[in-house]
Amino acid sequence: MMGPRQEAQSALFYEFSLEDHVPQDHLLRSIDRFVDPTSVRAHLADFYSHTGRPSVDPELLFRMLLVGYCFGIRSERRLCEEVHLNLAYRWFCRLDLTDRIPDHSTFSKNRHGRFRESDLLRHVFETTVACCMKEGLVGGQGFAVDASLVSADVQKQNSSNPEDWAAREIDPNDAPRAVREYLDTLDDEAFGAATTAKPKFTAHADPASQWTAARKGPAFFAYSDNYLIDTDHGIIVDLDASRSNKTAEVGAMRKMLDRTEDWFRLKPDWIAADTANGSSDNLVWLALKRQILPFIPVFDKGERTDGTFSRSDFTWDDENDRYICSGGKEMRHTWRTYSDPKRNAPSWRARKYRALKSDCSRCALTVKCCPNSEARAIHREKYENVRDFARQCTASEFNPTAQRRRKKVEMLFAHLKRILGLGRLRLRGPCGVQDEFTLAATAQNLRKLAKLKPMVPAIG
């Protein structure tokens, strides 16, 4: 039976509890167990004031930022509206139905002020990683590292040739915040000093961003988000923002490994990465200095594509310091016989190994070996022994497992852009970009904690 709805008189009193209206299996309930408000307040204790207008609780601001980055709400205006309307968001932020929501401008003031001066976001990220370690989600044996491009909040129309935009001649007092941050990082290996090569364009609003066409499509301004993860459960143990070039990304990897060992006492037995980290100096740093097995493809320009023999087709004889060609002939860096054997001993320097002209002229494989020269020569780099060791690692039985686990970092980047909505940055400058990446990584670790360590339902 149907009929018009009977409108009753409004009740004079209501009994309403947010606790009863938030589902027990809601994501925020699981995340709330791992958020420690006391550490936030203690970290900002020096910034409290007992005079002036009533202050805003920093825990409330941080909880609202976590809600925004966990659910892809990165607009501060929209975040305030969502927290005002959503009961679960109010419950997580410890707000009652009658509590007012802070103004959206409050976030900007605290992000660029107290939060950045106290390094609060980094502190909370490290606290979250420590919580993951306590829950047994970080093994510490195997790490993976990778970088992903994230578009900067600038347009090509507001850019010019670097020669027409002299950064060091700008007055810092009149420059925007993003430009001042860039001027402060001109000597930083991750930004200004990352490479001596000048990009084609420099963005006036955010000069630290990199003009790049690394995606094999139209070029754009971007930053690199570098992740160092533990491969057991894909926990992000460190992150770093840098310019989008190989030198800066390799430097970010080294910084993250050093920082993780200093702060968490974590030193992996092996690390997996892509070819961008396979340069000679980086492999030497990993294998010799840090004693970490590199499951990284070697960055090698010795492979030929014209059908002739590449360097890998020749056999290296380390004991006799020579190469053996496919025809069974030897190749040496010198054919002289010295009275002092030390002058002919192997050493850590680049060398060129040559075959005898007489051997190559009578060889049946000359057409496939050296069709355009009288004798074949092979350049051997200074640290070729370390490169050979890396090749042995990538040829081992464990390498497929290491590369399969490395895919977890790529899955994190996909989750970052598709689910959390960080396909384009909202903040500018090195500090603003670092803050965005840190908040996003913290949200991803908290979501992983909530998934792998769900709440136990109450009995009865």
CSV table of C-alpha atoms in Angstrom, one decimal:
chain,number,residue,atom,x,y,z
A,1,MET,CA,0.0,0.0,0.0
A,2,MET,CA,1.3,3.4,-0.9
A,3,GLY,CA,0.4,6.9,0.1
A,4,PRO,CA,1.8,10.4,0.8
A,5,ARG,CA,4.6,10.6,3.4
A,6,GLN,CA,3.4,11.7,6.8
A,7,GLU,CA,5.5,14.6,7.9
A,8,ALA,CA,6.0,14.4,11.7
A,9,GLN,CA,6.9,17.3,14.0
A,10,SER,CA,10.6,17.7,14.4
A,11,ALA,CA,12.0,16.2,17.5
A,12,LEU,CA,13.2,18.6,20.2
A,13,PHE,CA,16.2,16.5,21.1
A,14,TYR,CA,18.4,14.1,19.2
A,15,GLU,CA,20.8,11.4,20.3
A,16,PHE,CA,23.4,11.0,17.6
A,17,SER,CA,26.8,9.2,17.7
A,18,LEU,CA,29.4,9.3,14.9
A,19,GLU,CA,30.9,6.1,16.3
A,20,ASP,CA,27.7,4.2,15.5
A,21,HIS,CA,27.4,5.5,12.0
A,22,VAL,CA,30.9,4.7,10.8
A,23,PRO,CA,31.1,1.1,9.5
A,24,GLN,CA,33.4,-1.2,11.4
A,25,ASP,CA,35.1,-2.2,8.1
A,26,HIS,CA,35.7,1.3,6.9
A,27,LEU,CA,39.2,2.0,5.7
A,28,LEU,CA,39.7,5.0,8.1
A,29,ARG,CA,39.0,2.8,11.1
A,30,SER,CA,41.9,0.5,10.1
A,31,ILE,CA,44.2,3.5,9.4
A,32,ASP,CA,43.2,5.3,12.6
A,33,ARG,CA,45.0,2.5,14.7
A,34,PHE,CA,48.3,3.5,13.2
A,35,VAL,CA,48.1,7.3,13.5
A,36,ASP,CA,49.7,8.6,16.7
A,37,PRO,CA,48.5,12.1,17.5
A,38,THR,CA,50.9,12.5,20.5
A,39,SER,CA,53.9,12.4,18.2
A,40,VAL,CA,52.5,15.2,16.0
A,41,ARG,CA,51.8,17.5,19.0
A,42,ALA,CA,55.2,16.7,20.6
A,43,HIS,CA,57.0,17.5,17.3
A,44,LEU,CA,55.3,20.9,17.0
A,45,ALA,CA,55.5,21.8,20.7
A,46,ASP,CA,58.0,24.7,20.0
A,47,PHE,CA,55.5,26.3,17.6
A,48,TYR,CA,52.6,26.6,20.0
A,49,SER,CA,51.5,30.1,21.1
A,50,HIS,CA,49.6,31.1,24.2
A,51,THR,CA,48.6,34.5,22.9
A,52,GLY,CA,46.5,35.7,20.0
A,53,ARG,CA,43.6,34.1,18.4
A,54,PRO,CA,42.5,30.5,19.3
A,55,SER,CA,44.9,28.1,17.5
A,56,VAL,CA,44.0,25.3,15.2
A,57,ASP,CA,45.0,21.8,16.4
A,58,PRO,CA,47.8,20.6,14.2
A,59,GLU,CA,46.6,17.0,14.6
A,60,LEU,CA,43.3,18.1,13.0
A,61,LEU,CA,45.1,19.6,10.0
A,62,PHE,CA,47.3,16.6,9.5
A,63,ARG,CA,44.4,14.2,9.8
A,64,MET,CA,42.5,16.2,7.2
A,65,LEU,CA,45.6,16.1,4.9
A,66,LEU,CA,45.8,12.3,5.4
A,67,VAL,CA,42.1,11.9,4.4
A,68,GLY,CA,42.7,14.0,1.3
A,69,TYR,CA,45.7,12.0,0.1
A,70,CYS,CA,44.2,8.6,1.1
A,71,PHE,CA,41.1,9.3,-1.0
A,72,GLY,CA,42.6,11.4,-3.8
A,73,ILE,CA,41.1,14.7,-2.6
A,74,ARG,CA,44.0,17.1,-3.2
A,75,SER,CA,42.1,20.3,-3.5
A,76,GLU,CA,42.1,22.0,-0.1
A,77,ARG,CA,38.8,23.7,-0.7
A,78,ARG,CA,37.1,20.5,-1.7
A,79,LEU,CA,38.8,18.7,1.2
A,80,CYS,CA,37.1,21.1,3.6
A,81,GLU,CA,33.8,20.5,2.0
A,82,GLU,CA,34.1,16.7,2.0
A,83,VAL,CA,35.1,16.7,5.7
A,84,HIS,CA,32.2,18.9,6.5
A,85,LEU,CA,29.7,16.5,4.8
A,86,ASN,CA,31.2,13.1,5.3
A,87,LEU,CA,30.5,11.4,8.7
A,88,ALA,CA,33.5,9.0,8.4
A,89,TYR,CA,35.9,11.9,7.6
A,90,ARG,CA,34.5,13.8,10.7
A,91,TRP,CA,35.0,10.8,12.9
A,92,PHE,CA,38.6,10.3,11.7
A,93,CYS,CA,39.4,14.0,12.3
A,94,ARG,CA,37.9,13.9,15.8
A,95,LEU,CA,35.2,16.4,14.8
A,96,ASP,CA,31.7,16.5,16.2
A,97,LEU,CA,28.6,17.4,14.2
A,98,THR,CA,28.7,21.0,15.5
A,99,ASP,CA,32.5,21.5,15.2
A,100,ARG,CA,33.6,24.0,12.5
A,101,ILE,CA,36.0,23.0,9.7
A,102,PRO,CA,39.2,25.1,9.4
A,103,ASP,CA,39.4,27.4,6.5
A,104,HIS,CA,41.2,26.1,3.4
A,105,SER,CA,43.8,28.9,3.7
A,106,THR,CA,45.0,27.5,7.0
A,107,PHE,CA,46.5,24.5,5.2
A,108,SER,CA,48.7,26.7,3.0
A,109,LYS,CA,49.9,28.8,6.0
A,110,ASN,CA,50.9,25.7,8.0
A,111,ARG,CA,52.3,23.7,5.0
A,112,HIS,CA,54.7,26.4,4.0
A,113,GLY,CA,55.3,27.5,7.6
A,114,ARG,CA,55.2,25.3,10.7
A,115,PHE,CA,55.0,21.9,9.0
A,116,ARG,CA,58.0,22.7,6.8
A,117,GLU,CA,60.1,24.3,9.4
A,118,SER,CA,59.6,21.4,11.8
A,119,ASP,CA,59.9,18.8,9.0
A,120,LEU,CA,56.6,17.3,10.4
A,121,LEU,CA,55.7,15.4,7.2
A,122,ARG,CA,59.0,13.6,7.1
A,123,HIS,CA,58.7,12.8,10.8
A,124,VAL,CA,55.2,11.2,10.3
A,125,PHE,CA,56.4,9.2,7.3
A,126,GLU,CA,59.3,7.8,9.3
A,127,THR,CA,56.9,7.0,12.2
A,128,THR,CA,54.7,5.1,9.7
A,129,VAL,CA,57.7,3.1,8.4
A,130,ALA,CA,58.7,2.2,12.0
A,131,CYS,CA,55.1,1.0,12.5
A,132,CYS,CA,55.3,-1.2,9.4
A,133,MET,CA,58.6,-2.6,10.8
A,134,LYS,CA,56.9,-3.3,14.2
A,135,GLU,CA,54.1,-5.1,12.4
A,136,GLY,CA,56.6,-7.4,10.6
A,137,LEU,CA,56.0,-6.0,7.1
A,138,VAL,CA,59.6,-5.0,6.4
A,139,GLY,CA,62.0,-7.8,5.9
A,140,GLY,CA,65.1,-5.7,5.1
A,141,GLN,CA,66.8,-8.4,2.8
A,142,GLY,CA,65.7,-7.1,-0.6
A,143,PHE,CA,65.0,-3.6,-1.8
A,144,ALA,CA,63.8,-2.2,-5.1
A,145,VAL,CA,64.2,1.4,-6.4
A,146,ASP,CA,62.6,3.2,-9.3
A,147,ALA,CA,61.5,6.7,-10.3
A,148,SER,CA,58.3,8.0,-12.0
A,149,LEU,CA,57.6,11.2,-13.8
A,150,VAL,CA,54.9,13.5,-12.3
A,151,SER,CA,53.8,16.5,-14.2
A,152,ALA,CA,54.6,19.9,-12.7
A,153,ASP,CA,52.0,22.6,-12.2
A,154,VAL,CA,53.4,24.8,-15.1
A,155,GLN,CA,52.7,25.4,-18.7
A,156,LYS,CA,55.1,25.6,-21.7
A,157,GLN,CA,53.6,29.0,-22.6
A,158,ASN,CA,55.1,30.4,-19.4
A,159,SER,CA,58.7,29.3,-20.2
A,160,SER,CA,61.7,30.4,-22.1
A,161,ASN,CA,65.2,29.4,-23.2
A,162,PRO,CA,67.6,29.0,-20.1
A,163,GLU,CA,69.9,31.6,-21.7
A,164,ASP,CA,67.2,34.2,-21.6
A,165,TRP,CA,66.4,33.4,-17.9
A,166,ALA,CA,69.4,33.9,-15.7
A,167,ALA,CA,68.6,32.3,-12.4
A,168,ARG,CA,71.5,33.7,-10.4
A,169,GLU,CA,70.7,37.3,-11.4
A,170,ILE,CA,67.2,37.2,-9.9
A,171,ASP,CA,66.5,39.1,-6.7
A,172,PRO,CA,65.3,36.5,-4.1
A,173,ASN,CA,63.4,39.2,-2.2
A,174,ASP,CA,61.1,39.8,-5.2
A,175,ALA,CA,60.9,36.2,-6.5
A,176,PRO,CA,58.0,33.8,-5.9
A,177,ARG,CA,58.4,31.1,-3.3
A,178,ALA,CA,59.0,28.3,-5.9
A,179,VAL,CA,61.8,30.4,-7.5
A,180,ARG,CA,63.4,31.2,-4.1
A,181,GLU,CA,63.4,27.4,-3.3
A,182,TYR,CA,65.1,26.8,-6.7
A,183,LEU,CA,67.8,29.4,-6.0
A,184,ASP,CA,68.5,27.6,-2.7
A,185,THR,CA,69.0,24.3,-4.5
A,186,LEU,CA,71.3,25.4,-7.3
A,187,ASP,CA,74.1,23.5,-5.7
A,188,ASP,CA,72.0,20.5,-4.7
A,189,GLU,CA,72.8,17.3,-6.6
A,190,ALA,CA,69.1,16.5,-6.9
A,191,PHE,CA,68.1,19.8,-8.6
A,192,GLY,CA,70.4,22.6,-9.8
A,193,ALA,CA,73.6,20.6,-9.8
A,194,ALA,CA,72.0,17.4,-11.1
A,195,THR,CA,73.6,17.8,-14.5
A,196,THR,CA,75.5,20.3,-16.5
A,197,ALA,CA,73.3,19.8,-19.6
A,198,LYS,CA,70.9,22.7,-20.0
A,199,PRO,CA,67.2,21.8,-20.8
A,200,LYS,CA,65.5,23.3,-23.9
A,201,PHE,CA,63.0,25.3,-21.8
A,202,THR,CA,62.9,26.6,-18.2
A,203,ALA,CA,59.6,27.3,-16.5
A,204,HIS,CA,59.4,30.7,-15.0
A,205,ALA,CA,56.9,29.7,-12.3
A,206,ASP,CA,58.8,26.6,-11.2
A,207,PRO,CA,62.3,26.6,-12.6
A,208,ALA,CA,63.3,23.4,-10.7
A,209,SER,CA,61.0,21.3,-12.9
A,210,GLN,CA,62.6,19.5,-15.8
A,211,TRP,CA,61.6,19.8,-19.4
A,212,THR,CA,61.6,16.1,-20.6
A,213,ALA,CA,60.3,13.8,-23.3
A,214,ALA,CA,61.1,10.6,-21.4
A,215,ARG,CA,57.6,9.2,-22.1
A,216,LYS,CA,58.3,9.0,-25.9
A,217,GLY,CA,55.6,11.6,-26.5
A,218,PRO,CA,55.1,15.3,-26.3
A,219,ALA,CA,57.6,16.9,-23.9
A,220,PHE,CA,56.4,18.5,-20.6
A,221,PHE,CA,57.7,19.8,-17.3
A,222,ALA,CA,58.0,17.2,-14.6
A,223,TYR,CA,59.6,16.1,-11.4
A,224,SER,CA,60.8,12.6,-10.5
A,225,ASP,CA,59.3,10.7,-7.6
A,226,ASN,CA,61.9,8.2,-6.3
A,227,TYR,CA,60.8,5.3,-4.3
A,228,LEU,CA,62.9,2.8,-2.3
A,229,ILE,CA,60.7,-0.1,-1.2
A,230,ASP,CA,61.1,-3.3,0.7
A,231,THR,CA,60.1,-6.1,-1.7
A,232,ASP,CA,58.5,-8.4,0.9
A,233,HIS,CA,55.2,-6.4,1.1
A,234,GLY,CA,55.9,-3.3,-1.0
A,235,ILE,CA,56.4,-1.0,1.9
A,236,ILE,CA,58.0,2.4,0.9
A,237,VAL,CA,61.0,2.8,3.3
A,238,ASP,CA,62.1,6.1,1.7
A,239,LEU,CA,61.3,8.5,-1.0
A,240,ASP,CA,62.9,11.6,-2.6
A,241,ALA,CA,62.0,14.2,-5.1
A,242,SER,CA,64.5,15.1,-7.8
A,243,ARG,CA,64.7,16.5,-11.3
A,244,SER,CA,63.8,14.1,-14.1
A,245,ASN,CA,67.3,13.0,-15.3
A,246,LYS,CA,69.4,10.0,-14.8
A,247,THR,CA,72.1,11.7,-12.7
A,248,ALA,CA,69.6,13.1,-10.2
A,249,GLU,CA,67.7,9.8,-9.9
A,250,VAL,CA,70.9,7.8,-9.2
A,251,GLY,CA,71.9,10.4,-6.6
A,252,ALA,CA,68.4,10.0,-5.0
A,253,MET,CA,68.9,6.2,-4.8
A,254,ARG,CA,72.2,6.6,-2.9
A,255,LYS,CA,70.7,9.2,-0.6
A,256,MET,CA,67.8,7.0,0.2
A,257,LEU,CA,70.0,3.9,0.9
A,258,ASP,CA,72.2,6.0,3.2
A,259,ARG,CA,69.3,7.6,5.0
A,260,THR,CA,67.5,4.2,5.5
A,261,GLU,CA,70.5,2.7,7.0
A,262,ASP,CA,71.2,5.7,9.3
A,263,TRP,CA,67.6,6.0,10.5
A,264,PHE,CA,66.2,2.4,10.5
A,265,ARG,CA,69.4,0.4,10.6
A,266,LEU,CA,68.2,-1.3,7.4
A,267,LYS,CA,70.8,-2.5,4.9
A,268,PRO,CA,69.6,-4.8,2.1
A,269,ASP,CA,71.5,-7.9,0.9
A,270,TRP,CA,70.4,-7.1,-2.7
A,271,ILE,CA,68.7,-4.4,-4.7
A,272,ALA,CA,66.8,-4.5,-8.0
A,273,ALA,CA,66.5,-1.6,-10.4
A,274,ASP,CA,66.3,-0.8,-14.1
A,275,THR,CA,69.0,0.1,-16.6
A,276,ALA,CA,69.1,3.8,-15.5
A,277,ASN,CA,71.0,2.7,-12.4
A,278,GLY,CA,73.3,0.4,-14.3
A,279,SER,CA,76.2,2.8,-14.9
A,280,SER,CA,79.7,1.8,-13.9
A,281,ASP,CA,80.2,4.2,-11.0
A,282,ASN,CA,76.8,3.3,-9.5
A,283,LEU,CA,77.6,-0.4,-9.7
A,284,VAL,CA,80.9,0.2,-8.1
A,285,TRP,CA,79.2,2.2,-5.3
A,286,LEU,CA,76.7,-0.6,-4.7
A,287,ALA,CA,78.9,-3.7,-5.0
A,288,LEU,CA,82.2,-2.4,-3.6
A,289,LYS,CA,81.4,0.4,-1.2
A,290,ARG,CA,78.0,-0.8,0.2
A,291,GLN,CA,78.4,-4.6,-0.4
A,292,ILE,CA,75.0,-4.9,-1.9
A,293,LEU,CA,74.3,-7.4,-4.7
A,294,PRO,CA,73.1,-5.4,-7.8
A,295,PHE,CA,70.3,-7.1,-9.8
A,296,ILE,CA,70.5,-4.3,-12.3
A,297,PRO,CA,70.9,-4.6,-16.1
A,298,VAL,CA,74.3,-3.1,-17.0
A,299,PHE,CA,74.2,0.1,-19.0
A,300,ASP,CA,76.3,-1.1,-21.9
A,301,LYS,CA,77.0,0.6,-25.3
A,302,GLY,CA,79.2,-2.3,-26.5
A,303,GLU,CA,76.4,-4.2,-28.1
A,304,ARG,CA,76.2,-3.9,-31.8
A,305,THR,CA,73.0,-4.0,-33.9
A,306,ASP,CA,74.6,-4.3,-37.4
A,307,GLY,CA,74.9,-8.1,-37.3
A,308,THR,CA,78.7,-8.1,-36.4
A,309,PHE,CA,80.1,-9.5,-33.2
A,310,SER,CA,79.5,-7.5,-30.0
A,311,ARG,CA,81.8,-7.4,-27.0
A,312,SER,CA,79.7,-10.1,-25.3
A,313,ASP,CA,80.6,-12.5,-28.0
A,314,PHE,CA,84.3,-12.5,-26.8
A,315,THR,CA,85.4,-14.5,-23.8
A,316,TRP,CA,87.3,-12.7,-21.1
A,317,ASP,CA,90.3,-14.5,-19.5
A,318,ASP,CA,90.9,-12.7,-16.2
A,319,GLU,CA,93.9,-14.8,-15.2
A,320,ASN,CA,95.9,-13.9,-18.3
A,321,ASP,CA,94.4,-10.4,-18.9
A,322,ARG,CA,93.1,-11.1,-22.4
A,323,TYR,CA,90.1,-11.7,-24.6
A,324,ILE,CA,89.6,-14.8,-26.7
A,325,CYS,CA,87.7,-14.2,-29.9
A,326,SER,CA,85.3,-16.6,-31.6
A,327,GLY,CA,88.1,-17.9,-33.8
A,328,GLY,CA,90.1,-18.9,-30.8
A,329,LYS,CA,92.7,-16.1,-31.1
A,330,GLU,CA,93.8,-14.0,-28.2
A,331,MET,CA,93.5,-10.2,-27.9
A,332,ARG,CA,95.8,-8.2,-25.6
A,333,HIS,CA,96.1,-4.6,-24.6
A,334,THR,CA,99.8,-4.8,-25.3
A,335,TRP,CA,102.0,-7.3,-27.2
A,336,ARG,CA,105.2,-6.1,-25.7
A,337,THR,CA,107.3,-8.3,-23.3
A,338,TYR,CA,108.5,-6.2,-20.4
A,339,SER,CA,111.4,-7.2,-18.1
A,340,ASP,CA,109.3,-6.0,-15.2
A,341,PRO,CA,106.1,-8.1,-15.0
A,342,LYS,CA,104.3,-5.5,-13.0
A,343,ARG,CA,104.1,-3.2,-16.0
A,344,ASN,CA,102.0,-5.8,-17.8
A,345,ALA,CA,99.8,-6.7,-14.7
A,346,PRO,CA,96.1,-5.9,-14.7
A,347,SER,CA,95.1,-2.6,-13.1
A,348,TRP,CA,92.0,-0.5,-12.5
A,349,ARG,CA,92.0,1.6,-15.6
A,350,ALA,CA,90.4,1.6,-19.1
A,351,ARG,CA,92.2,-0.4,-21.7
A,352,LYS,CA,91.8,-1.3,-25.4
A,353,TYR,CA,92.5,-5.0,-26.3
A,354,ARG,CA,93.6,-5.6,-29.9
A,355,ALA,CA,94.0,-8.7,-32.1
A,356,LEU,CA,97.0,-9.2,-34.3
A,357,LYS,CA,96.5,-8.1,-37.9
A,358,SER,CA,97.9,-11.4,-39.1
A,359,ASP,CA,95.3,-13.4,-37.2
A,360,CYS,CA,92.4,-11.3,-38.5
A,361,SER,CA,93.5,-11.4,-42.1
A,362,ARG,CA,93.5,-15.2,-42.2
A,363,CYS,CA,90.3,-15.6,-40.1
A,364,ALA,CA,87.1,-16.8,-41.8
A,365,LEU,CA,85.0,-14.8,-39.4
A,366,THR,CA,86.4,-11.4,-40.4
A,367,VAL,CA,83.2,-10.5,-42.3
A,368,LYS,CA,81.2,-10.8,-39.0
A,369,CYS,CA,83.9,-9.5,-36.8
A,370,CYS,CA,85.7,-6.5,-38.3
A,371,PRO,CA,84.5,-6.0,-41.9
A,372,ASN,CA,85.7,-2.3,-41.9
A,373,SER,CA,89.0,-2.6,-40.2
A,374,GLU,CA,92.2,-4.6,-40.4
A,375,ALA,CA,92.0,-6.0,-36.9
A,376,ARG,CA,89.4,-6.1,-34.2
A,377,ALA,CA,89.7,-4.0,-31.0
A,378,ILE,CA,87.6,-4.1,-27.8
A,379,HIS,CA,87.5,-1.3,-25.2
A,380,ARG,CA,87.4,-2.6,-21.6
A,381,GLU,CA,86.3,0.0,-19.0
A,382,LYS,CA,88.1,0.7,-15.8
A,383,TYR,CA,85.6,-1.2,-13.6
A,384,GLU,CA,84.7,-3.9,-16.1
A,385,ASN,CA,85.2,-6.5,-13.4
A,386,VAL,CA,82.4,-5.0,-11.4
A,387,ARG,CA,80.2,-4.8,-14.5
A,388,ASP,CA,80.9,-8.5,-15.1
A,389,PHE,CA,79.9,-9.2,-11.6
A,390,ALA,CA,76.6,-7.4,-12.2
A,391,ARG,CA,76.1,-9.4,-15.3
A,392,GLN,CA,76.5,-12.6,-13.3
A,393,CYS,CA,73.9,-11.4,-10.9
A,394,THR,CA,71.4,-10.7,-13.6
A,395,ALA,CA,72.2,-14.1,-15.2
A,396,SER,CA,71.7,-16.0,-11.9
A,397,GLU,CA,68.6,-18.1,-11.0
A,398,PHE,CA,67.5,-15.5,-8.5
A,399,ASN,CA,67.3,-12.6,-11.0
A,400,PRO,CA,63.7,-13.5,-12.3
A,401,THR,CA,62.5,-13.4,-8.6
A,402,ALA,CA,64.2,-10.1,-8.0
A,403,GLN,CA,62.8,-8.5,-11.2
A,404,ARG,CA,59.3,-9.9,-10.4
A,405,ARG,CA,59.5,-8.2,-6.9
A,406,ARG,CA,60.7,-5.0,-8.5
A,407,LYS,CA,57.4,-4.7,-10.2
A,408,LYS,CA,55.9,-3.9,-6.9
A,409,VAL,CA,57.4,-0.4,-7.0
A,410,GLU,CA,55.8,0.2,-10.5
A,411,MET,CA,52.5,-1.0,-9.0
A,412,LEU,CA,52.9,1.7,-6.3
A,413,PHE,CA,53.4,4.3,-8.9
A,414,ALA,CA,50.3,3.2,-10.8
A,415,HIS,CA,48.3,3.3,-7.5
A,416,LEU,CA,49.7,6.7,-6.8
A,417,LYS,CA,48.5,8.2,-10.1
A,418,ARG,CA,45.2,6.3,-10.7
A,419,ILE,CA,43.8,5.8,-7.2
A,420,LEU,CA,45.4,8.7,-5.2
A,421,GLY,CA,45.1,11.1,-8.2
A,422,LEU,CA,48.7,12.3,-8.1
A,423,GLY,CA,49.1,12.5,-11.9
A,424,ARG,CA,49.9,16.2,-11.7
A,425,LEU,CA,51.4,18.3,-8.9
A,426,ARG,CA,49.5,21.1,-7.1
A,427,LEU,CA,52.4,22.6,-5.2
A,428,ARG,CA,55.5,24.2,-6.8
A,429,GLY,CA,59.2,24.3,-6.0
A,430,PRO,CA,61.5,21.5,-4.6
A,431,CYS,CA,60.0,21.8,-1.0
A,432,GLY,CA,56.4,21.8,-2.1
A,433,VAL,CA,57.0,18.8,-4.4
A,434,GLN,CA,58.8,16.9,-1.6
A,435,ASP,CA,55.8,17.6,0.7
A,436,GLU,CA,53.4,16.2,-1.8
A,437,PHE,CA,55.4,13.1,-2.4
A,438,THR,CA,55.9,12.5,1.3
A,439,LEU,CA,52.2,12.8,2.1
A,440,ALA,CA,51.3,10.4,-0.7
A,441,ALA,CA,53.9,7.8,0.4
A,442,THR,CA,52.6,8.1,4.0
A,443,ALA,CA,49.1,7.5,2.7
A,444,GLN,CA,50.1,4.5,0.7
A,445,ASN,CA,51.9,2.9,3.6
A,446,LEU,CA,48.9,3.5,5.9
A,447,ARG,CA,46.6,1.9,3.3
A,448,LYS,CA,48.9,-1.1,3.0
A,449,LEU,CA,48.9,-1.4,6.8
A,450,ALA,CA,45.1,-1.3,6.9
A,451,LYS,CA,45.0,-4.0,4.2
A,452,LEU,CA,47.6,-6.4,5.6
A,453,LYS,CA,46.7,-5.9,9.2
A,454,PRO,CA,42.9,-5.6,9.3
A,455,MET,CA,40.9,-5.0,12.4
A,456,VAL,CA,39.8,-8.0,14.4
A,457,PRO,CA,36.0,-7.9,14.7
A,458,ALA,CA,34.7,-7.5,18.2
A,459,ILE,CA,33.1,-10.7,19.6
A,460,GLY,CA,29.6,-10.2,21.0
